[in-house]
Tab-separated table of C-alpha atoms in Angstrom:
chain	number	residue	atom	x	y	z
A	1	ASN	CA	11.784	39.232	-13.295
A	2	SER	CA	9.566	39.485	-9.984
A	3	GLY	CA	9.944	37.434	-7.264
A	4	PHE	CA	11.884	35.508	-4.582
A	5	ASP	CA	16.146	35.516	-4.654
A	6	ALA	CA	15.895	32.235	-2.344
A	7	ILE	CA	13.122	30.247	0.298
A	8	VAL	CA	14.173	28.566	3.239
A	9	GLY	CA	11.747	26.175	4.701
A	10	ASN	CA	11.040	23.381	6.936
A	11	PRO	CA	7.552	22.387	5.771
A	12	PRO	CA	4.978	20.204	8.178
A	13	PHE	CA	5.318	16.703	7.569
A	14	ALA	CA	1.877	15.449	7.180
A	15	GLY	CA	1.595	12.126	4.861
A	16	VAL	CA	-2.431	12.216	3.129
A	17	SER	CA	-5.056	10.864	5.721
A	18	THR	CA	-3.673	13.357	7.609
A	19	LEU	CA	-3.976	16.053	5.830
A	20	SER	CA	-7.887	15.582	4.730
A	21	GLU	CA	-8.727	14.147	8.165
A	22	SER	CA	-6.383	17.431	9.664
A	23	ASN	CA	-7.937	20.310	7.368
A	24	HIS	CA	-12.168	21.841	6.087
A	25	GLU	CA	-13.984	19.566	3.931
A	26	HIS	CA	-12.177	20.751	0.431
A	27	TYR	CA	-8.973	21.949	1.259
A	28	THR	CA	-7.202	19.502	-0.399
A	29	THR	CA	-10.042	19.733	-4.113
A	30	HIS	CA	-8.122	23.738	-3.394
A	31	LEU	CA	-4.462	22.465	-3.401
A	32	ARG	CA	-4.870	20.098	-5.830
A	33	LYS	CA	-6.778	22.116	-8.716
A	34	THR	CA	-4.058	24.554	-7.671
A	35	TRP	CA	-1.586	22.805	-8.907
A	36	SER	CA	-1.421	19.863	-11.650
A	37	GLU	CA	-0.230	17.180	-12.000
A	38	THR	CA	-0.811	16.935	-7.567
A	39	GLY	CA	-3.548	13.802	-7.486
A	40	GLY	CA	-3.021	10.241	-6.220
A	41	LYS	CA	-2.399	10.236	-2.190
A	42	CYS	CA	0.738	12.860	-2.258
A	43	ASP	CA	1.824	13.837	1.090
A	44	LEU	CA	2.039	17.539	1.997
A	45	VAL	CA	5.161	18.736	1.333
A	46	ALA	CA	4.396	18.569	-2.434
A	47	PHE	CA	2.890	21.368	-1.904
A	48	PHE	CA	4.927	23.628	-0.892
A	49	PHE	CA	7.643	22.349	-3.099
A	50	ARG	CA	5.547	23.719	-5.819
A	51	ARG	CA	4.617	27.314	-3.949
A	52	ALA	CA	8.676	27.607	-2.898
A	53	PHE	CA	8.672	27.279	-7.138
A	54	ASP	CA	6.240	29.865	-8.089
A	55	THR	CA	7.698	32.493	-6.162
A	56	LEU	CA	10.935	32.167	-7.363
A	57	ARG	CA	12.354	34.935	-9.569
A	58	ALA	CA	13.903	33.199	-12.712
A	59	SER	CA	17.588	32.012	-11.452
A	60	GLY	CA	16.105	32.162	-7.590
A	61	CYS	CA	16.516	29.125	-5.759
A	62	PHE	CA	15.361	26.971	-2.574
A	63	GLY	CA	16.135	24.948	-0.236
A	64	LEU	CA	13.793	22.711	2.272
A	65	ILE	CA	13.179	19.867	4.345
A	66	ALA	CA	10.694	17.131	3.077
A	67	THR	CA	9.616	14.210	4.187
A	68	ASN	CA	11.815	11.053	2.819
A	69	THR	CA	8.886	10.311	0.831
A	70	ILE	CA	9.632	12.920	-1.446
A	71	SER	CA	11.698	11.249	-4.173
A	72	GLN	CA	8.975	8.031	-3.711
A	73	GLY	CA	5.733	7.350	-5.008
A	74	ASP	CA	2.462	9.932	-5.090
A	75	THR	CA	4.788	12.595	-3.542
A	76	ARG	CA	7.985	12.470	-6.452
A	77	ALA	CA	4.364	12.788	-9.293
A	78	SER	CA	3.367	15.251	-7.427
A	79	SER	CA	6.243	17.589	-6.930
A	80	LEU	CA	9.960	16.916	-8.111
A	81	ILE	CA	8.711	15.619	-11.483
A	82	PRO	CA	6.133	18.143	-12.713
A	83	LEU	CA	8.945	20.461	-11.444
A	84	VAL	CA	11.519	19.320	-13.703
A	85	ARG	CA	9.560	19.569	-16.571
A	86	GLU	CA	8.881	23.485	-15.188
A	87	GLY	CA	12.371	24.274	-16.158
A	88	ALA	CA	13.987	23.430	-12.735
A	89	THR	CA	17.244	21.753	-12.080
A	90	ILE	CA	17.485	20.195	-8.332
A	91	TYR	CA	21.404	21.122	-7.517
A	92	ALA	CA	22.078	19.359	-4.062
A	93	ALA	CA	19.696	17.216	-2.420
A	94	THR	CA	20.974	15.397	0.711
A	95	LYS	CA	18.633	12.054	0.387
A	96	ARG	CA	18.277	10.321	3.659
A	97	LEU	CA	19.695	12.338	6.973
A	98	LYS	CA	18.750	11.188	10.284
A	99	TRP	CA	16.864	14.189	12.206
A	100	PRO	CA	19.576	15.888	15.024
A	101	GLY	CA	16.710	16.057	17.211
A	102	GLU	CA	14.406	13.805	19.344
A	103	ALA	CA	11.787	12.349	16.656
A	104	ALA	CA	12.176	9.449	15.507
A	105	VAL	CA	12.752	10.372	11.899
A	106	VAL	CA	14.446	10.763	8.899
A	107	VAL	CA	14.130	13.588	5.760
A	108	SER	CA	15.227	14.371	2.635
A	109	VAL	CA	16.802	18.148	2.420
A	110	ILE	CA	16.281	19.389	-1.320
A	111	HIS	CA	18.126	22.282	-3.275
A	112	MET	CA	16.080	22.998	-6.549
A	113	HIS	CA	16.792	26.277	-8.759
A	114	ARG	CA	14.512	28.348	-11.436
A	115	GLY	CA	16.361	27.638	-14.771
A	116	HIS	CA	19.956	26.158	-15.386
A	117	TYR	CA	22.704	26.115	-13.208
A	118	PRO	CA	25.644	26.454	-13.584
A	119	GLY	CA	27.655	25.553	-10.707
A	120	GLU	CA	28.710	21.756	-9.384
A	121	VAL	CA	25.606	19.801	-8.353
A	122	VAL	CA	26.234	17.769	-5.298
A	123	LEU	CA	24.291	14.188	-4.067
A	124	ASN	CA	25.021	13.297	-0.530
A	125	ARG	CA	28.315	15.406	-0.362
A	126	GLU	CA	29.692	14.109	-3.784
A	127	VAL	CA	30.321	16.279	-6.948
A	128	VAL	CA	27.464	14.449	-9.730
A	129	PRO	CA	27.055	15.292	-13.148
A	130	LYS	CA	23.283	15.263	-12.345
A	131	ILE	CA	20.447	14.930	-9.615
A	132	THR	CA	17.290	12.651	-11.209
A	133	ALA	CA	13.465	13.403	-9.527
A	134	PHE	CA	14.389	10.131	-8.404
A	135	LEU	CA	17.293	11.620	-6.228
A	136	PHE	CA	19.890	9.296	-8.934
A	137	THR	CA	22.861	10.559	-10.933
A	138	LYS	CA	21.531	8.048	-14.011
A	139	GLY	CA	19.196	8.041	-15.989
A	140	GLY	CA	15.838	10.694	-16.592
A	141	SER	CA	12.947	11.860	-13.870
A	142	GLU	CA	9.816	11.065	-15.703
A	143	MET	CA	8.016	7.777	-14.200
A	144	PRO	CA	7.697	4.525	-16.260
A	145	LEU	CA	5.254	4.338	-18.846
A	146	PRO	CA	1.907	1.145	-17.708
A	147	ILE	CA	2.528	-1.307	-20.524
A	148	PRO	CA	0.071	-5.301	-20.877
A	149	THR	CA	0.750	-7.242	-18.404
A	150	PRO	CA	-0.189	-11.379	-18.244
A	151	ILE	CA	-1.233	-10.843	-14.793
A	152	GLN	CA	-4.417	-8.248	-14.792
A	153	SER	CA	-6.882	-7.156	-11.555
A	154	VAL	CA	-3.554	-6.977	-8.878
A	155	THR	CA	-5.452	-4.919	-5.816
A	156	LYS	CA	-6.644	-4.927	-2.436
A	157	GLY	CA	-8.432	-6.981	-0.241
A	158	VAL	CA	-11.790	-5.242	1.708
A	159	VAL	CA	-11.699	-2.412	4.067
A	160	PRO	CA	-14.379	-2.958	6.912
A	161	TYR	CA	-14.277	-0.070	8.969
A	162	GLY	CA	-15.632	-1.720	12.007
A	163	VAL	CA	-13.124	-3.759	14.143
A	164	GLY	CA	-16.964	-5.521	15.200
A	165	PHE	CA	-16.887	-7.850	11.551
A	166	VAL	CA	-13.615	-9.392	12.983
A	167	VAL	CA	-13.444	-12.446	14.981
A	168	ASP	CA	-11.268	-12.735	17.193
A	169	ASP	CA	-9.746	-12.662	21.545
A	170	GLY	CA	-7.958	-10.247	22.866
A	171	THR	CA	-8.488	-7.651	20.750
A	172	ASP	CA	-11.380	-4.454	21.906
A	173	GLY	CA	-14.152	-4.689	20.257
A	174	CYS	CA	-13.831	-7.707	18.252
A	175	ILE	CA	-16.427	-10.330	18.423
A	176	PRO	CA	-15.581	-12.965	21.220
A	177	ARG	CA	-15.044	-16.334	19.460
A	178	SER	CA	-17.397	-18.319	22.585
A	179	THR	CA	-20.027	-15.629	21.261
A	180	VAL	CA	-20.089	-16.083	17.520
A	181	SER	CA	-20.041	-19.880	18.480
A	182	GLU	CA	-23.325	-19.775	20.326
A	183	VAL	CA	-24.608	-17.961	17.046
A	184	LEU	CA	-23.441	-20.796	15.194
A	185	SER	CA	-25.071	-24.083	16.853
A	186	ARG	CA	-28.390	-22.027	16.545
A	187	GLU	CA	-28.063	-20.908	12.795
A	188	PRO	CA	-25.731	-24.113	11.416
A	189	LYS	CA	-26.833	-21.989	7.737
A	190	SER	CA	-24.824	-18.870	8.786
A	191	SER	CA	-21.434	-20.504	8.922
A	192	PRO	CA	-20.796	-19.686	5.164
A	193	ARG	CA	-21.107	-16.352	6.966
A	194	VAL	CA	-17.876	-16.060	9.072
A	195	ARG	CA	-14.587	-16.730	6.544
A	196	PRO	CA	-11.158	-16.722	7.725
A	197	TYR	CA	-9.849	-13.503	7.559
A	198	MET	CA	-5.865	-12.440	7.143
A	199	GLY	CA	-4.343	-8.795	6.494
A	200	GLY	CA	-1.159	-7.309	6.360
A	201	GLU	CA	0.860	-7.961	9.432
A	202	ASP	CA	-1.211	-12.113	9.580
A	203	ILE	CA	0.808	-12.802	6.196
A	204	ASN	CA	4.860	-11.481	7.044
A	205	ASN	CA	3.833	-13.180	10.567
A	206	ILE	CA	2.520	-16.270	10.982
A	207	PRO	CA	4.406	-19.303	10.131
A	208	SER	CA	1.610	-21.992	8.799
A	209	LEU	CA	0.193	-18.663	6.637
A	210	ASN	CA	-3.163	-19.583	7.912
A	211	PRO	CA	-5.144	-17.037	9.076
A	212	ASP	CA	-6.014	-17.079	12.829
A	213	LYS	CA	-8.706	-14.158	13.193
A	214	GLN	CA	-11.919	-14.544	11.477
A	215	ILE	CA	-14.522	-11.809	10.161
A	216	VAL	CA	-18.371	-11.776	9.418
A	217	TYR	CA	-19.530	-11.500	5.710
A	218	LEU	CA	-22.711	-10.034	5.393
A	219	ASP	CA	-21.548	-7.412	2.862
A	220	ASP	CA	-23.115	-8.754	-0.537
A	221	LEU	CA	-26.789	-8.509	1.405
A	222	GLU	CA	-29.597	-6.263	1.788
A	223	ALA	CA	-30.931	-5.085	4.357
A	224	GLU	CA	-34.421	-7.845	4.321
A	225	ASP	CA	-32.077	-10.848	3.122
A	226	ALA	CA	-29.492	-10.228	6.177
A	227	ALA	CA	-32.413	-11.182	7.897
A	228	ARG	CA	-32.022	-14.657	7.266
A	229	PHE	CA	-28.806	-14.415	9.040
A	230	PRO	CA	-30.942	-13.215	12.412
A	231	GLY	CA	-28.216	-14.052	14.523
A	232	LEU	CA	-25.055	-12.589	13.071
A	233	PHE	CA	-27.176	-9.782	11.388
A	234	ARG	CA	-27.415	-9.001	15.216
A	235	LEU	CA	-24.148	-9.454	16.341
A	236	ILE	CA	-23.311	-7.005	13.496
A	237	GLU	CA	-26.363	-4.184	15.133
A	238	GLN	CA	-23.877	-4.798	17.960
A	239	TYR	CA	-20.386	-3.893	17.125
A	240	VAL	CA	-20.206	-2.026	14.649
A	241	LYS	CA	-23.528	-0.415	14.188
A	242	PRO	CA	-22.788	2.273	16.867
A	243	GLU	CA	-19.266	3.363	15.525
A	244	ARG	CA	-21.677	4.087	12.071
A	245	ASP	CA	-23.718	5.450	13.385
A	246	ALA	CA	-21.412	7.740	15.144
A	247	LEU	CA	-19.863	9.241	12.289
A	248	THR	CA	-19.882	13.331	11.141
A	249	THR	CA	-17.449	14.469	9.129
A	250	GLN	CA	-15.656	10.928	7.510
A	251	SER	CA	-16.195	10.716	3.353
A	252	GLY	CA	-18.814	8.904	2.399
A	253	ALA	CA	-20.571	8.776	6.277
A	254	ALA	CA	-23.679	8.640	4.898
A	255	THR	CA	-23.883	5.618	3.147
A	256	LEU	CA	-21.372	3.725	5.766
A	257	LYS	CA	-24.017	4.783	8.283
A	258	ARG	CA	-27.397	3.932	5.734
A	259	TYR	CA	-25.726	0.299	5.105
A	260	TRP	CA	-24.271	-0.382	8.380
A	261	TRP	CA	-24.012	-4.271	8.073
A	262	ARG	CA	-21.595	-3.982	5.358
A	263	TYR	CA	-17.842	-2.974	4.477
A	264	GLN	CA	-16.552	0.427	3.502
A	265	TYR	CA	-14.507	-1.194	0.389
A	266	SER	CA	-15.708	-4.645	-0.532
A	267	ALA	CA	-12.972	-6.021	-3.359
A	268	HIS	CA	-16.271	-6.983	-5.198
A	269	GLU	CA	-13.686	-7.494	-8.825
A	270	LEU	CA	-11.055	-9.109	-7.127
A	271	PHE	CA	-13.275	-11.760	-5.666
A	272	ASP	CA	-15.996	-12.248	-8.982
A	273	ARG	CA	-11.948	-12.407	-10.613
A	274	ILE	CA	-11.139	-15.430	-8.335
A	275	GLY	CA	-14.251	-16.986	-8.862
A	276	GLN	CA	-14.153	-16.680	-12.778
A	277	ASP	CA	-10.617	-18.307	-12.792
A	278	ARG	CA	-11.805	-20.676	-10.365
A	279	LEU	CA	-8.775	-20.018	-8.354
A	280	ASP	CA	-8.143	-22.690	-5.290
A	281	TYR	CA	-4.759	-20.332	-4.359
A	282	VAL	CA	-3.746	-17.003	-4.990
A	283	PHE	CA	-0.156	-15.186	-4.019
A	284	ALA	CA	-0.724	-11.511	-1.560
A	285	VAL	CA	1.638	-9.201	-0.166
A	286	ALA	CA	1.659	-7.397	2.674
A	287	ARG	CA	0.957	-3.579	1.398
A	288	VAL	CA	3.600	-2.596	3.904
A	289	SER	CA	6.092	-4.623	4.865
A	290	PRO	CA	10.204	-4.586	5.011
A	291	HIS	CA	10.424	-7.271	2.695
A	292	LEU	CA	8.733	-7.924	-0.330
A	293	ALA	CA	7.774	-10.894	0.522
A	294	VAL	CA	4.662	-12.793	-1.349
A	295	GLY	CA	3.042	-15.669	0.280
A	296	ARG	CA	0.199	-18.446	-1.102
A	297	LEU	CA	-3.142	-18.535	0.333
A	298	THR	CA	-6.493	-20.397	0.091
A	299	THR	CA	-9.654	-17.743	-1.159
A	300	ASP	CA	-11.297	-18.721	1.086
A	301	ILE	CA	-9.636	-15.863	2.695
A	302	VAL	CA	-11.627	-12.498	3.226
A	303	PHE	CA	-8.447	-10.402	2.071
A	304	ASN	CA	-8.332	-7.359	4.131
A	305	GLU	CA	-7.286	-3.949	1.676
A	306	LYS	CA	-3.344	-4.263	4.076
A	307	LEU	CA	-3.078	-6.918	1.345
A	308	ILE	CA	-1.683	-6.386	-2.134
A	309	VAL	CA	-3.523	-9.613	-3.659
A	310	PHE	CA	-1.973	-10.803	-7.295
A	311	PRO	CA	-5.036	-13.769	-8.403
A	312	ILE	CA	-2.969	-16.184	-10.087
A	313	ASN	CA	-2.022	-19.753	-8.740
A	314	ASP	CA	0.941	-19.863	-11.568
A	315	TRP	CA	4.447	-21.108	-10.363
A	316	ARG	CA	6.121	-19.030	-12.921
A	317	ALA	CA	4.594	-15.661	-12.242
A	318	PHE	CA	5.559	-16.439	-8.418
A	319	ALA	CA	8.977	-16.966	-9.158
A	320	VAL	CA	8.917	-13.233	-11.014
A	321	VAL	CA	7.149	-11.154	-9.056
A	322	GLN	CA	9.369	-12.625	-5.580
A	323	SER	CA	12.164	-12.258	-8.445
A	324	MET	CA	15.173	-9.583	-7.091
A	325	LEU	CA	14.160	-7.734	-10.426
A	326	HIS	CA	10.630	-6.761	-9.184
A	327	ASP	CA	11.936	-6.638	-5.887
A	328	GLY	CA	15.025	-4.148	-7.852
A	329	TRP	CA	11.731	-2.389	-9.617
A	330	VAL	CA	9.501	-1.884	-6.440
A	331	ARG	CA	12.198	-0.014	-4.334
A	332	LEU	CA	12.722	2.380	-7.272
A	333	LEU	CA	9.061	3.234	-7.826
A	334	THR	CA	7.274	2.853	-4.626
A	335	SER	CA	6.772	5.057	-1.564
A	336	THR	CA	7.296	3.844	1.498
A	337	LEU	CA	6.609	4.079	5.307
A	338	GLU	CA	9.340	4.898	7.451
A	339	ASP	CA	11.426	2.264	6.413
A	340	ARG	CA	9.061	-0.567	4.735
A	341	LEU	CA	7.655	-0.813	1.170
A	342	ASN	CA	4.216	1.185	0.616
A	343	TYR	CA	4.122	-1.658	-2.229
A	344	SER	CA	1.674	0.318	-4.820
A	345	PRO	CA	0.363	-1.661	-7.824
A	346	SER	CA	0.002	1.196	-10.866
A	347	ASP	CA	3.751	2.210	-9.108
A	348	CYS	CA	5.403	-0.413	-9.412
A	349	PHE	CA	3.576	-3.361	-11.077
A	350	GLU	CA	1.745	-2.448	-14.053
A	351	THR	CA	5.228	-0.738	-15.148
A	352	PHE	CA	6.711	-3.408	-14.524
A	353	PRO	CA	8.406	-5.475	-17.662
A	354	PHE	CA	8.000	-9.174	-17.256
A	355	PRO	CA	10.225	-11.190	-18.606
A	356	GLU	CA	9.716	-12.697	-22.874
A	357	ASN	CA	6.977	-16.076	-22.592
A	358	PHE	CA	8.265	-16.035	-18.896
A	359	GLU	CA	4.463	-18.447	-19.251
A	360	THR	CA	5.854	-21.192	-20.453
A	361	ASP	CA	9.384	-20.711	-18.870
A	362	ALA	CA	9.486	-24.956	-17.568
A	363	SER	CA	12.860	-23.669	-15.643
A	364	LEU	CA	10.701	-20.810	-13.593
A	365	GLU	CA	7.959	-23.203	-12.592
A	366	ALA	CA	10.583	-25.618	-11.432
A	367	ALA	CA	12.371	-23.209	-9.727
A	368	GLY	CA	9.433	-21.315	-8.018
A	369	LYS	CA	7.382	-24.092	-7.105
A	370	GLU	CA	11.016	-25.392	-4.721
A	371	TYR	CA	11.874	-22.315	-3.550
A	372	TYR	CA	8.035	-21.647	-2.446
A	373	GLU	CA	7.785	-25.041	-0.834
A	374	PHE	CA	12.002	-24.347	0.011
A	375	ARG	CA	10.502	-21.338	2.314
A	376	ALA	CA	7.247	-22.786	4.001
A	377	ALA	CA	9.052	-25.468	5.268
A	378	LEU	CA	11.867	-23.557	6.794
A	379	MET	CA	9.296	-20.962	8.249
A	380	VAL	CA	7.032	-23.745	10.325
A	381	LYS	CA	10.879	-25.087	11.484
A	382	ASN	CA	11.659	-21.801	12.694
A	383	ASP	CA	7.988	-21.046	13.909
A	384	ASP	CA	9.420	-17.716	11.800
A	385	GLY	CA	6.730	-15.359	9.446
A	386	LEU	CA	7.992	-14.448	6.734
A	387	THR	CA	9.563	-10.775	8.139
A	388	LYS	CA	11.543	-13.107	10.528
A	389	THR	CA	12.505	-15.056	7.590
A	390	TYR	CA	13.850	-12.362	5.160
A	391	ASN	CA	15.224	-10.950	7.892
A	392	ARG	CA	17.838	-13.843	8.642
A	393	PHE	CA	18.206	-14.116	4.878
A	394	HIS	CA	19.623	-10.479	4.529
A	395	ASP	CA	21.904	-11.118	8.555
A	396	PRO	CA	25.488	-10.738	7.482
A	397	GLY	CA	25.735	-12.868	11.125
A	398	GLU	CA	23.796	-15.337	9.617
A	399	ALA	CA	25.235	-18.645	8.053
């Protein structure tokens, strides 16, 4: 029965981006090969939990301070769920603890035992029957499985990789509006290549949901085709290419440098679906947001990857996706960034049980349309975006 009796620790906090950018190229690959079921975008702390458990003797225990994502999304799926499968017992936990020092972070404190734990189980200082991998006292520790859904291809928007694609005044690195206007006055045929552009902050903060930014779109062209739009091509060469040429260690740097006029991620599947279904509108939600607030956007917009796009234009589907049932499901299964929801379609949309026959429910159609139109008028009247509107909605002080 070799191994440690007990381990106490405060592992370093690092998300998936910090983890990959702050270490050698193949470090994260090594970690995921060492511990199975650690794919996705788990935080570094997940690997410390797995390592600590491996070094315990039978009936040993550990207590670790963790990010509040330990019971959320990919980090939960890479740590607590496989450990419970291997026979670990969570015998004590504090789900949300404000860090007592200067750092403005909220942590979780988790205690795990190798094997059956014979003593009291305590969650947030209260004795409970059990603690699951979700840090709940009821239900199981496994993730819900994906189920067939009537709405397919929910996905994020584009990743430009270069602020120089964006047309906006007052933002460093963007192309000034006047510069683009001069080009379009000389090359009117280039106008369709300058499109409305919207991201997560925009959908949450613009009352009308009409984008106030634009983006140059040459992503679907070969170099010789792009020459048909010489003015725009030269602008992207001026504003984007120098940043791309400076890339060295970034993933896919060679491709980004070679095709400097293209986006890093093009979201072709999303735009193909919109075209196939001939949609004039879609619904979308900010990927990171304090509230689950779904907006309706025109399909001439280039959607940024900070938006999760539902390629539908149906008030019944909107009523379900905007409902408190879906809101609760999202809060159960997705991760958070600080205290904001980090919407993951694979975790909280593909597993969501839509109501039977909702596609033909006339009452849902009426409720969804009435709700949306009332909210849209209220936002314009108060000059409030979605975030401020829902902040007021949840404020007990509001009449």
